[in-house]
Amino acid sequence: MNTAAPTAAPTAATAAPVALVTGAAAGLGLAIASELHAAGHRVLLTDRDAAAAQAAAAALDASGRTARGLALDVLHKAHFEAALAHLHEGGWGTPRVLVNNAALTLTTPVMQISPEEFSRVSDVNLRGCFLACQVLGAAMAAAGFGRIVNVASLAGQNGGTASGAHYAASKAGILALTKVFARALAGQGVTVNAVAPGPLDLPSVHAMVPADRLAQIVQTIPVQRLGDARFIARAVLLLADEAAASVTGAAWDLNGGLFMR
């Protein structure tokens, strides 16, 4: 498996915009990375599981010219700095797109969440997003262009349907961070937005929520169906578009009508 820094081959691929996606080895993160790649981006798929990130990248482009996998633990600011250095050393340069997708989803009942578990979920979901926006946002601002899309959740707006209080609170924090960074970076060509999906038809959701409970949840969704990760990915792609310059600080609700405002 090729783990070396991407090389600057003199081909059309080198002109393609670069996107960095966290938590990209599986699930929604992989769907987003795949959509960006299909749209012509060179994509750095990052994940705490290096082997999984590299395998996911190889499935998109085994040559490594347009898709690479890299180990990145969102708990560490130095890992984001290293990812940025990795891109520069290989000739890919500062990413034009950052998607903060990495998350830890637990369903522990609120009165049973330990302080340690609350901190662990908050650190991965909220602190990780903060560090990524700070490190990559600064680099994008210096370059004069950037599109940051944070993956929030309906849970951060209504307290959640099946997820834990720590998950819901962290996603609410991401919505607030999105606005803070949007204001801070707006004058430097960098937009910061969020998508807020409701329950998605993903293997991880089916594994987390018992089938009978999930069926009950679906009955409460006005459109009577789970969300499609591929459509969420398309919404991310739209926010990542260069033409999306006038959209910043927004949270796009993609929840089947569970939360309307």
PDB file of C-alpha atoms in Angstrom:
ATOM      1  CA  MET A   1       0.000   0.000   0.000  1.00  0.00           C
ATOM      2  CA  ASN A   2       1.406   3.349  -1.010  1.00  0.00           C
ATOM      3  CA  THR A   3       1.671   5.663   2.000  1.00  0.00           C
ATOM      4  CA  ALA A   4       4.232   8.092   0.611  1.00  0.00           C
ATOM      5  CA  ALA A   5       3.389  11.744   0.152  1.00  0.00           C
ATOM      6  CA  PRO A   6       1.541  12.370  -3.104  1.00  0.00           C
ATOM      7  CA  THR A   7       3.821  13.207  -5.988  1.00  0.00           C
ATOM      8  CA  ALA A   8       3.275  16.121  -8.307  1.00  0.00           C
ATOM      9  CA  ALA A   9       2.894  14.335 -11.629  1.00  0.00           C
ATOM     10  CA  PRO A  10       2.603  16.710 -14.578  1.00  0.00           C
ATOM     11  CA  THR A  11      -0.907  15.612 -15.511  1.00  0.00           C
ATOM     12  CA  ALA A  12      -4.399  17.063 -15.458  1.00  0.00           C
ATOM     13  CA  ALA A  13      -4.823  15.482 -12.024  1.00  0.00           C
ATOM     14  CA  THR A  14      -2.394  17.994 -10.529  1.00  0.00           C
ATOM     15  CA  ALA A  15      -4.796  20.807 -11.378  1.00  0.00           C
ATOM     16  CA  ALA A  16      -7.659  19.148  -9.548  1.00  0.00           C
ATOM     17  CA  PRO A  17      -8.679  20.747  -6.252  1.00  0.00           C
ATOM     18  CA  VAL A  18      -7.623  18.966  -3.083  1.00  0.00           C
ATOM     19  CA  ALA A  19     -10.053  17.861  -0.394  1.00  0.00           C
ATOM     20  CA  LEU A  20      -9.321  16.454   3.059  1.00  0.00           C
ATOM     21  CA  VAL A  21     -12.013  14.356   4.714  1.00  0.00           C
ATOM     22  CA  THR A  22     -11.797  13.101   8.301  1.00  0.00           C
ATOM     23  CA  GLY A  23     -13.329   9.806   9.336  1.00  0.00           C
ATOM     24  CA  ALA A  24     -13.292   8.828   5.687  1.00  0.00           C
ATOM     25  CA  ALA A  25     -12.619   5.102   5.912  1.00  0.00           C
ATOM     26  CA  ALA A  26     -16.265   4.057   6.056  1.00  0.00           C
ATOM     27  CA  GLY A  27     -19.873   5.162   6.271  1.00  0.00           C
ATOM     28  CA  LEU A  28     -20.836   8.757   5.592  1.00  0.00           C
ATOM     29  CA  GLY A  29     -17.201   9.889   5.452  1.00  0.00           C
ATOM     30  CA  LEU A  30     -16.438   7.409   2.690  1.00  0.00           C
ATOM     31  CA  ALA A  31     -19.579   8.443   0.813  1.00  0.00           C
ATOM     32  CA  ILE A  32     -18.466  12.080   0.983  1.00  0.00           C
ATOM     33  CA  ALA A  33     -14.900  11.274  -0.071  1.00  0.00           C
ATOM     34  CA  SER A  34     -16.204   9.183  -2.968  1.00  0.00           C
ATOM     35  CA  GLU A  35     -18.520  11.971  -4.141  1.00  0.00           C
ATOM     36  CA  LEU A  36     -15.717  14.541  -4.033  1.00  0.00           C
ATOM     37  CA  HIS A  37     -13.410  12.174  -5.896  1.00  0.00           C
ATOM     38  CA  ALA A  38     -16.039  11.453  -8.540  1.00  0.00           C
ATOM     39  CA  ALA A  39     -16.458  15.210  -8.990  1.00  0.00           C
ATOM     40  CA  GLY A  40     -12.770  15.579  -9.828  1.00  0.00           C
ATOM     41  CA  HIS A  41     -11.127  16.342  -6.491  1.00  0.00           C
ATOM     42  CA  ARG A  42      -7.909  14.821  -5.306  1.00  0.00           C
ATOM     43  CA  VAL A  43      -8.920  13.445  -1.941  1.00  0.00           C
ATOM     44  CA  LEU A  44      -6.893  12.741   1.186  1.00  0.00           C
ATOM     45  CA  LEU A  45      -8.944  10.240   3.137  1.00  0.00           C
ATOM     46  CA  THR A  46      -7.978  10.383   6.786  1.00  0.00           C
ATOM     47  CA  ASP A  47      -8.959   8.128   9.633  1.00  0.00           C
ATOM     48  CA  ARG A  48      -7.591   6.983  12.963  1.00  0.00           C
ATOM     49  CA  ASP A  49      -7.356   3.532  11.354  1.00  0.00           C
ATOM     50  CA  ALA A  50      -4.526   4.008   8.859  1.00  0.00           C
ATOM     51  CA  ALA A  51      -5.018   0.663   7.105  1.00  0.00           C
ATOM     52  CA  ALA A  52      -8.725   1.340   6.606  1.00  0.00           C
ATOM     53  CA  ALA A  53      -8.037   4.829   5.253  1.00  0.00           C
ATOM     54  CA  GLN A  54      -5.457   3.494   2.837  1.00  0.00           C
ATOM     55  CA  ALA A  55      -7.746   0.688   1.676  1.00  0.00           C
ATOM     56  CA  ALA A  56     -10.592   3.138   1.084  1.00  0.00           C
ATOM     57  CA  ALA A  57      -8.292   5.427  -0.887  1.00  0.00           C
ATOM     58  CA  ALA A  58      -6.953   2.541  -2.942  1.00  0.00           C
ATOM     59  CA  ALA A  59     -10.506   1.559  -3.847  1.00  0.00           C
ATOM     60  CA  LEU A  60     -10.954   5.026  -5.340  1.00  0.00           C
ATOM     61  CA  ASP A  61      -7.566   5.158  -7.075  1.00  0.00           C
ATOM     62  CA  ALA A  62      -5.050   2.372  -6.612  1.00  0.00           C
ATOM     63  CA  SER A  63      -2.334   4.479  -8.239  1.00  0.00           C
ATOM     64  CA  GLY A  64      -2.508   7.071  -5.448  1.00  0.00           C
ATOM     65  CA  ARG A  65      -2.533   9.941  -7.928  1.00  0.00           C
ATOM     66  CA  THR A  66      -5.962  11.220  -6.962  1.00  0.00           C
ATOM     67  CA  ALA A  67      -6.769   9.488  -3.680  1.00  0.00           C
ATOM     68  CA  ARG A  68      -4.558   8.839  -0.683  1.00  0.00           C
ATOM     69  CA  GLY A  69      -5.120   7.438   2.774  1.00  0.00           C
ATOM     70  CA  LEU A  70      -3.488   8.854   5.884  1.00  0.00           C
ATOM     71  CA  ALA A  71      -3.646   8.130   9.598  1.00  0.00           C
ATOM     72  CA  LEU A  72      -5.082  11.089  11.485  1.00  0.00           C
ATOM     73  CA  ASP A  73      -6.431  11.131  15.021  1.00  0.00           C
ATOM     74  CA  VAL A  74      -8.614  14.219  15.360  1.00  0.00           C
ATOM     75  CA  LEU A  75      -7.740  14.488  19.052  1.00  0.00           C
ATOM     76  CA  HIS A  76      -4.300  15.817  18.192  1.00  0.00           C
ATOM     77  CA  LYS A  77      -3.613  19.238  16.672  1.00  0.00           C
ATOM     78  CA  ALA A  78      -0.208  17.966  15.566  1.00  0.00           C
ATOM     79  CA  HIS A  79      -1.902  15.365  13.361  1.00  0.00           C
ATOM     80  CA  PHE A  80      -3.685  18.079  11.372  1.00  0.00           C
ATOM     81  CA  GLU A  81      -0.430  20.001  11.073  1.00  0.00           C
ATOM     82  CA  ALA A  82       1.288  16.819   9.886  1.00  0.00           C
ATOM     83  CA  ALA A  83      -1.454  16.161   7.323  1.00  0.00           C
ATOM     84  CA  LEU A  84      -1.024  19.678   5.976  1.00  0.00           C
ATOM     85  CA  ALA A  85       2.739  19.214   5.778  1.00  0.00           C
ATOM     86  CA  HIS A  86       2.204  15.859   4.070  1.00  0.00           C
ATOM     87  CA  LEU A  87       0.154  17.522   1.358  1.00  0.00           C
ATOM     88  CA  HIS A  88       2.663  20.305   0.822  1.00  0.00           C
ATOM     89  CA  GLU A  89       5.650  17.978   0.741  1.00  0.00           C
ATOM     90  CA  GLY A  90       3.952  15.910  -1.942  1.00  0.00           C
ATOM     91  CA  GLY A  91       2.990  18.868  -4.105  1.00  0.00           C
ATOM     92  CA  TRP A  92      -0.747  18.776  -3.457  1.00  0.00           C
ATOM     93  CA  GLY A  93      -0.608  21.998  -1.408  1.00  0.00           C
ATOM     94  CA  THR A  94      -3.225  23.499   0.873  1.00  0.00           C
ATOM     95  CA  PRO A  95      -6.609  21.780   0.573  1.00  0.00           C
ATOM     96  CA  ARG A  96      -9.411  23.826  -0.926  1.00  0.00           C
ATOM     97  CA  VAL A  97     -11.987  21.657   0.810  1.00  0.00           C
ATOM     98  CA  LEU A  98     -12.111  20.323   4.370  1.00  0.00           C
ATOM     99  CA  VAL A  99     -14.894  18.035   5.549  1.00  0.00           C
ATOM    100  CA  ASN A 100     -15.026  17.428   9.294  1.00  0.00           C
ATOM    101  CA  ASN A 101     -16.879  14.146   9.487  1.00  0.00           C
ATOM    102  CA  ALA A 102     -15.037  12.103  12.146  1.00  0.00           C
ATOM    103  CA  ALA A 103     -17.340  11.326  15.031  1.00  0.00           C
ATOM    104  CA  LEU A 104     -17.907   8.945  17.896  1.00  0.00           C
ATOM    105  CA  THR A 105     -21.556   7.936  18.183  1.00  0.00           C
ATOM    106  CA  LEU A 106     -22.701   6.314  21.417  1.00  0.00           C
ATOM    107  CA  THR A 107     -26.236   5.713  22.696  1.00  0.00           C
ATOM    108  CA  THR A 108     -25.688   5.404  26.438  1.00  0.00           C
ATOM    109  CA  PRO A 109     -28.745   6.673  28.396  1.00  0.00           C
ATOM    110  CA  VAL A 110     -28.075  10.134  29.778  1.00  0.00           C
ATOM    111  CA  MET A 111     -28.118   9.145  33.464  1.00  0.00           C
ATOM    112  CA  GLN A 112     -25.590   6.376  32.807  1.00  0.00           C
ATOM    113  CA  ILE A 113     -22.955   8.410  30.947  1.00  0.00           C
ATOM    114  CA  SER A 114     -19.730   8.587  32.938  1.00  0.00           C
ATOM    115  CA  PRO A 115     -17.694  11.797  33.013  1.00  0.00           C
ATOM    116  CA  GLU A 116     -14.970   9.993  31.108  1.00  0.00           C
ATOM    117  CA  GLU A 117     -17.333   8.835  28.364  1.00  0.00           C
ATOM    118  CA  PHE A 118     -18.848  12.312  28.042  1.00  0.00           C
ATOM    119  CA  SER A 119     -15.386  13.822  27.619  1.00  0.00           C
ATOM    120  CA  ARG A 120     -14.324  11.155  25.109  1.00  0.00           C
ATOM    121  CA  VAL A 121     -17.290  11.788  22.822  1.00  0.00           C
ATOM    122  CA  SER A 122     -16.997  15.561  23.174  1.00  0.00           C
ATOM    123  CA  ASP A 123     -13.295  15.483  22.410  1.00  0.00           C
ATOM    124  CA  VAL A 124     -13.603  13.408  19.234  1.00  0.00           C
ATOM    125  CA  ASN A 125     -16.670  15.161  17.865  1.00  0.00           C
ATOM    126  CA  LEU A 126     -16.317  18.780  18.976  1.00  0.00           C
ATOM    127  CA  ARG A 127     -12.663  19.309  19.849  1.00  0.00           C
ATOM    128  CA  GLY A 128     -11.629  17.479  16.677  1.00  0.00           C
ATOM    129  CA  CYS A 129     -13.759  19.786  14.560  1.00  0.00           C
ATOM    130  CA  PHE A 130     -12.334  22.810  16.369  1.00  0.00           C
ATOM    131  CA  LEU A 131      -8.735  21.733  15.782  1.00  0.00           C
ATOM    132  CA  ALA A 132      -9.347  21.005  12.104  1.00  0.00           C
ATOM    133  CA  CYS A 133     -11.039  24.365  11.512  1.00  0.00           C
ATOM    134  CA  GLN A 134      -8.235  26.147  13.330  1.00  0.00           C
ATOM    135  CA  VAL A 135      -5.308  24.460  11.543  1.00  0.00           C
ATOM    136  CA  LEU A 136      -6.743  24.002   8.057  1.00  0.00           C
ATOM    137  CA  GLY A 137      -8.800  27.178   8.266  1.00  0.00           C
ATOM    138  CA  ALA A 138      -5.666  29.236   8.895  1.00  0.00           C
ATOM    139  CA  ALA A 139      -3.916  27.621   5.935  1.00  0.00           C
ATOM    140  CA  MET A 140      -6.926  28.207   3.686  1.00  0.00           C
ATOM    141  CA  ALA A 141      -7.142  31.838   4.807  1.00  0.00           C
ATOM    142  CA  ALA A 142      -3.475  32.322   3.968  1.00  0.00           C
ATOM    143  CA  ALA A 143      -4.173  30.870   0.511  1.00  0.00           C
ATOM    144  CA  GLY A 144      -7.205  33.106   0.087  1.00  0.00           C
ATOM    145  CA  PHE A 145      -9.715  30.318  -0.559  1.00  0.00           C
ATOM    146  CA  GLY A 146     -11.375  27.484   1.294  1.00  0.00           C
ATOM    147  CA  ARG A 147     -14.566  25.529   1.765  1.00  0.00           C
ATOM    148  CA  ILE A 148     -15.095  23.934   5.164  1.00  0.00           C
ATOM    149  CA  VAL A 149     -18.097  21.685   5.701  1.00  0.00           C
ATOM    150  CA  ASN A 150     -18.781  20.363   9.181  1.00  0.00           C
ATOM    151  CA  VAL A 151     -20.968  17.306   9.614  1.00  0.00           C
ATOM    152  CA  ALA A 152     -23.349  18.188  12.418  1.00  0.00           C
ATOM    153  CA  SER A 153     -26.607  16.367  13.112  1.00  0.00           C
ATOM    154  CA  LEU A 154     -30.289  16.711  13.769  1.00  0.00           C
ATOM    155  CA  ALA A 155     -29.347  15.545  17.263  1.00  0.00           C
ATOM    156  CA  GLY A 156     -27.590  18.856  17.805  1.00  0.00           C
ATOM    157  CA  GLN A 157     -30.839  20.670  17.040  1.00  0.00           C
ATOM    158  CA  ASN A 158     -33.505  18.592  18.776  1.00  0.00           C
ATOM    159  CA  GLY A 159     -31.587  16.460  21.280  1.00  0.00           C
ATOM    160  CA  GLY A 160     -31.549  13.387  19.065  1.00  0.00           C
ATOM    161  CA  THR A 161     -33.736  10.357  18.439  1.00  0.00           C
ATOM    162  CA  ALA A 162     -31.485   7.463  19.411  1.00  0.00           C
ATOM    163  CA  SER A 163     -28.054   8.936  20.046  1.00  0.00           C
ATOM    164  CA  GLY A 164     -26.653   9.827  23.450  1.00  0.00           C
ATOM    165  CA  ALA A 165     -26.683  13.196  25.194  1.00  0.00           C
ATOM    166  CA  HIS A 166     -22.935  13.573  24.716  1.00  0.00           C
ATOM    167  CA  TYR A 167     -23.307  13.049  20.965  1.00  0.00           C
ATOM    168  CA  ALA A 168     -26.198  15.512  20.738  1.00  0.00           C
ATOM    169  CA  ALA A 169     -24.372  18.130  22.815  1.00  0.00           C
ATOM    170  CA  SER A 170     -21.211  17.796  20.731  1.00  0.00           C
ATOM    171  CA  LYS A 171     -23.165  18.210  17.495  1.00  0.00           C
ATOM    172  CA  ALA A 172     -24.863  21.320  18.893  1.00  0.00           C
ATOM    173  CA  GLY A 173     -21.382  22.628  19.628  1.00  0.00           C
ATOM    174  CA  ILE A 174     -20.358  21.971  16.032  1.00  0.00           C
ATOM    175  CA  LEU A 175     -23.249  24.121  14.828  1.00  0.00           C
ATOM    176  CA  ALA A 176     -22.007  26.950  17.051  1.00  0.00           C
ATOM    177  CA  LEU A 177     -18.387  26.489  15.950  1.00  0.00           C
ATOM    178  CA  THR A 178     -19.512  26.637  12.336  1.00  0.00           C
ATOM    179  CA  LYS A 179     -20.869  30.141  12.885  1.00  0.00           C
ATOM    180  CA  VAL A 180     -17.816  31.279  14.855  1.00  0.00           C
ATOM    181  CA  PHE A 181     -15.340  30.112  12.210  1.00  0.00           C
ATOM    182  CA  ALA A 182     -17.595  31.397   9.413  1.00  0.00           C
ATOM    183  CA  ARG A 183     -17.395  34.894  10.861  1.00  0.00           C
ATOM    184  CA  ALA A 184     -13.654  34.645  11.513  1.00  0.00           C
ATOM    185  CA  LEU A 185     -12.746  33.469   8.003  1.00  0.00           C
ATOM    186  CA  ALA A 186     -15.390  35.107   5.791  1.00  0.00           C
ATOM    187  CA  GLY A 187     -13.162  38.019   4.782  1.00  0.00           C
ATOM    188  CA  GLN A 188     -10.388  35.727   3.658  1.00  0.00           C
ATOM    189  CA  GLY A 189     -12.235  33.703   1.052  1.00  0.00           C
ATOM    190  CA  VAL A 190     -13.088  30.802   3.332  1.00  0.00           C
ATOM    191  CA  THR A 191     -16.667  29.680   3.875  1.00  0.00           C
ATOM    192  CA  VAL A 192     -17.686  27.448   6.780  1.00  0.00           C
ATOM    193  CA  ASN A 193     -20.983  25.605   6.726  1.00  0.00           C
ATOM    194  CA  ALA A 194     -22.614  22.561   8.249  1.00  0.00           C
ATOM    195  CA  VAL A 195     -24.937  19.808   7.166  1.00  0.00           C
ATOM    196  CA  ALA A 196     -27.305  18.406   9.767  1.00  0.00           C
ATOM    197  CA  PRO A 197     -28.558  14.973   8.710  1.00  0.00           C
ATOM    198  CA  GLY A 198     -31.271  13.052  10.464  1.00  0.00           C
ATOM    199  CA  PRO A 199     -31.129   9.257  10.858  1.00  0.00           C
ATOM    200  CA  LEU A 200     -29.333   7.734   7.857  1.00  0.00           C
ATOM    201  CA  ASP A 201     -29.616   4.350   6.202  1.00  0.00           C
ATOM    202  CA  LEU A 202     -26.098   3.289   7.125  1.00  0.00           C
ATOM    203  CA  PRO A 203     -24.751  -0.027   8.454  1.00  0.00           C
ATOM    204  CA  SER A 204     -23.507   1.806  11.545  1.00  0.00           C
ATOM    205  CA  VAL A 205     -27.038   3.041  12.303  1.00  0.00           C
ATOM    206  CA  HIS A 206     -28.518  -0.429  11.876  1.00  0.00           C
ATOM    207  CA  ALA A 207     -25.800  -1.812  14.160  1.00  0.00           C
ATOM    208  CA  MET A 208     -26.381   0.859  16.806  1.00  0.00           C
ATOM    209  CA  VAL A 209     -30.177   0.868  16.947  1.00  0.00           C
ATOM    210  CA  PRO A 210     -32.227  -2.357  17.419  1.00  0.00           C
ATOM    211  CA  ALA A 211     -34.419  -3.131  14.409  1.00  0.00           C
ATOM    212  CA  ASP A 212     -37.701  -2.657  16.265  1.00  0.00           C
ATOM    213  CA  ARG A 213     -36.545   0.673  17.699  1.00  0.00           C
ATOM    214  CA  LEU A 214     -35.345   1.823  14.280  1.00  0.00           C
ATOM    215  CA  ALA A 215     -38.709   0.921  12.751  1.00  0.00           C
ATOM    216  CA  GLN A 216     -40.403   3.070  15.402  1.00  0.00           C
ATOM    217  CA  ILE A 217     -38.062   5.966  14.599  1.00  0.00           C
ATOM    218  CA  VAL A 218     -38.833   5.701  10.878  1.00  0.00           C
ATOM    219  CA  GLN A 219     -42.539   6.003  11.674  1.00  0.00           C
ATOM    220  CA  THR A 220     -41.855   9.351  13.346  1.00  0.00           C
ATOM    221  CA  ILE A 221     -40.090  10.765  10.261  1.00  0.00           C
ATOM    222  CA  PRO A 222     -42.542  12.758   8.132  1.00  0.00           C
ATOM    223  CA  VAL A 223     -41.142  11.299   4.891  1.00  0.00           C
ATOM    224  CA  GLN A 224     -41.271   7.788   6.451  1.00  0.00           C
ATOM    225  CA  ARG A 225     -37.748   6.817   5.419  1.00  0.00           C
ATOM    226  CA  LEU A 226     -34.143   7.020   6.521  1.00  0.00           C
ATOM    227  CA  GLY A 227     -31.814   9.487   4.857  1.00  0.00           C
ATOM    228  CA  ASP A 228     -29.468   8.580   2.000  1.00  0.00           C
ATOM    229  CA  ALA A 229     -25.760   9.079   2.710  1.00  0.00           C
ATOM    230  CA  ARG A 230     -25.095   9.632  -0.983  1.00  0.00           C
ATOM    231  CA  PHE A 231     -27.465  12.585  -1.023  1.00  0.00           C
ATOM    232  CA  ILE A 232     -25.790  14.043   2.071  1.00  0.00           C
ATOM    233  CA  ALA A 233     -22.512  13.722   0.176  1.00  0.00           C
ATOM    234  CA  ARG A 234     -23.976  15.629  -2.749  1.00  0.00           C
ATOM    235  CA  ALA A 235     -25.041  18.425  -0.418  1.00  0.00           C
ATOM    236  CA  VAL A 236     -21.475  18.586   0.906  1.00  0.00           C
ATOM    237  CA  LEU A 237     -20.188  18.745  -2.655  1.00  0.00           C
ATOM    238  CA  LEU A 238     -22.497  21.657  -3.388  1.00  0.00           C
ATOM    239  CA  LEU A 239     -21.268  23.588  -0.341  1.00  0.00           C
ATOM    240  CA  ALA A 240     -17.695  22.819  -1.420  1.00  0.00           C
ATOM    241  CA  ASP A 241     -18.262  24.328  -4.843  1.00  0.00           C
ATOM    242  CA  GLU A 242     -16.311  27.433  -5.741  1.00  0.00           C
ATOM    243  CA  ALA A 243     -19.618  29.095  -6.676  1.00  0.00           C
ATOM    244  CA  ALA A 244     -20.911  28.693  -3.112  1.00  0.00           C
ATOM    245  CA  ALA A 245     -19.089  31.868  -2.095  1.00  0.00           C
ATOM    246  CA  SER A 246     -22.148  33.573  -0.641  1.00  0.00           C
ATOM    247  CA  VAL A 247     -23.116  30.712   1.651  1.00  0.00           C
ATOM    248  CA  THR A 248     -21.390  30.711   5.021  1.00  0.00           C
ATOM    249  CA  GLY A 249     -22.397  30.084   8.612  1.00  0.00           C
ATOM    250  CA  ALA A 250     -25.323  27.998   7.372  1.00  0.00           C
ATOM    251  CA  ALA A 251     -26.619  24.658   8.575  1.00  0.00           C
ATOM    252  CA  TRP A 252     -28.486  22.689   5.944  1.00  0.00           C
ATOM    253  CA  ASP A 253     -31.248  20.564   7.472  1.00  0.00           C
ATOM    254  CA  LEU A 254     -31.413  17.122   5.818  1.00  0.00           C
ATOM    255  CA  ASN A 255     -33.669  15.248   8.204  1.00  0.00           C
ATOM    256  CA  GLY A 256     -36.788  14.086   6.382  1.00  0.00           C
ATOM    257  CA  GLY A 257     -38.910  16.777   8.002  1.00  0.00           C
ATOM    258  CA  LEU A 258     -38.155  15.842  11.622  1.00  0.00           C
ATOM    259  CA  PHE A 259     -37.020  19.387  12.372  1.00  0.00           C
ATOM    260  CA  MET A 260     -38.429  22.380  10.524  1.00  0.00           C
ATOM    261  CA  ARG A 261     -37.673  26.054  11.116  1.00  0.00           C
TER     262      ARG A 261
END
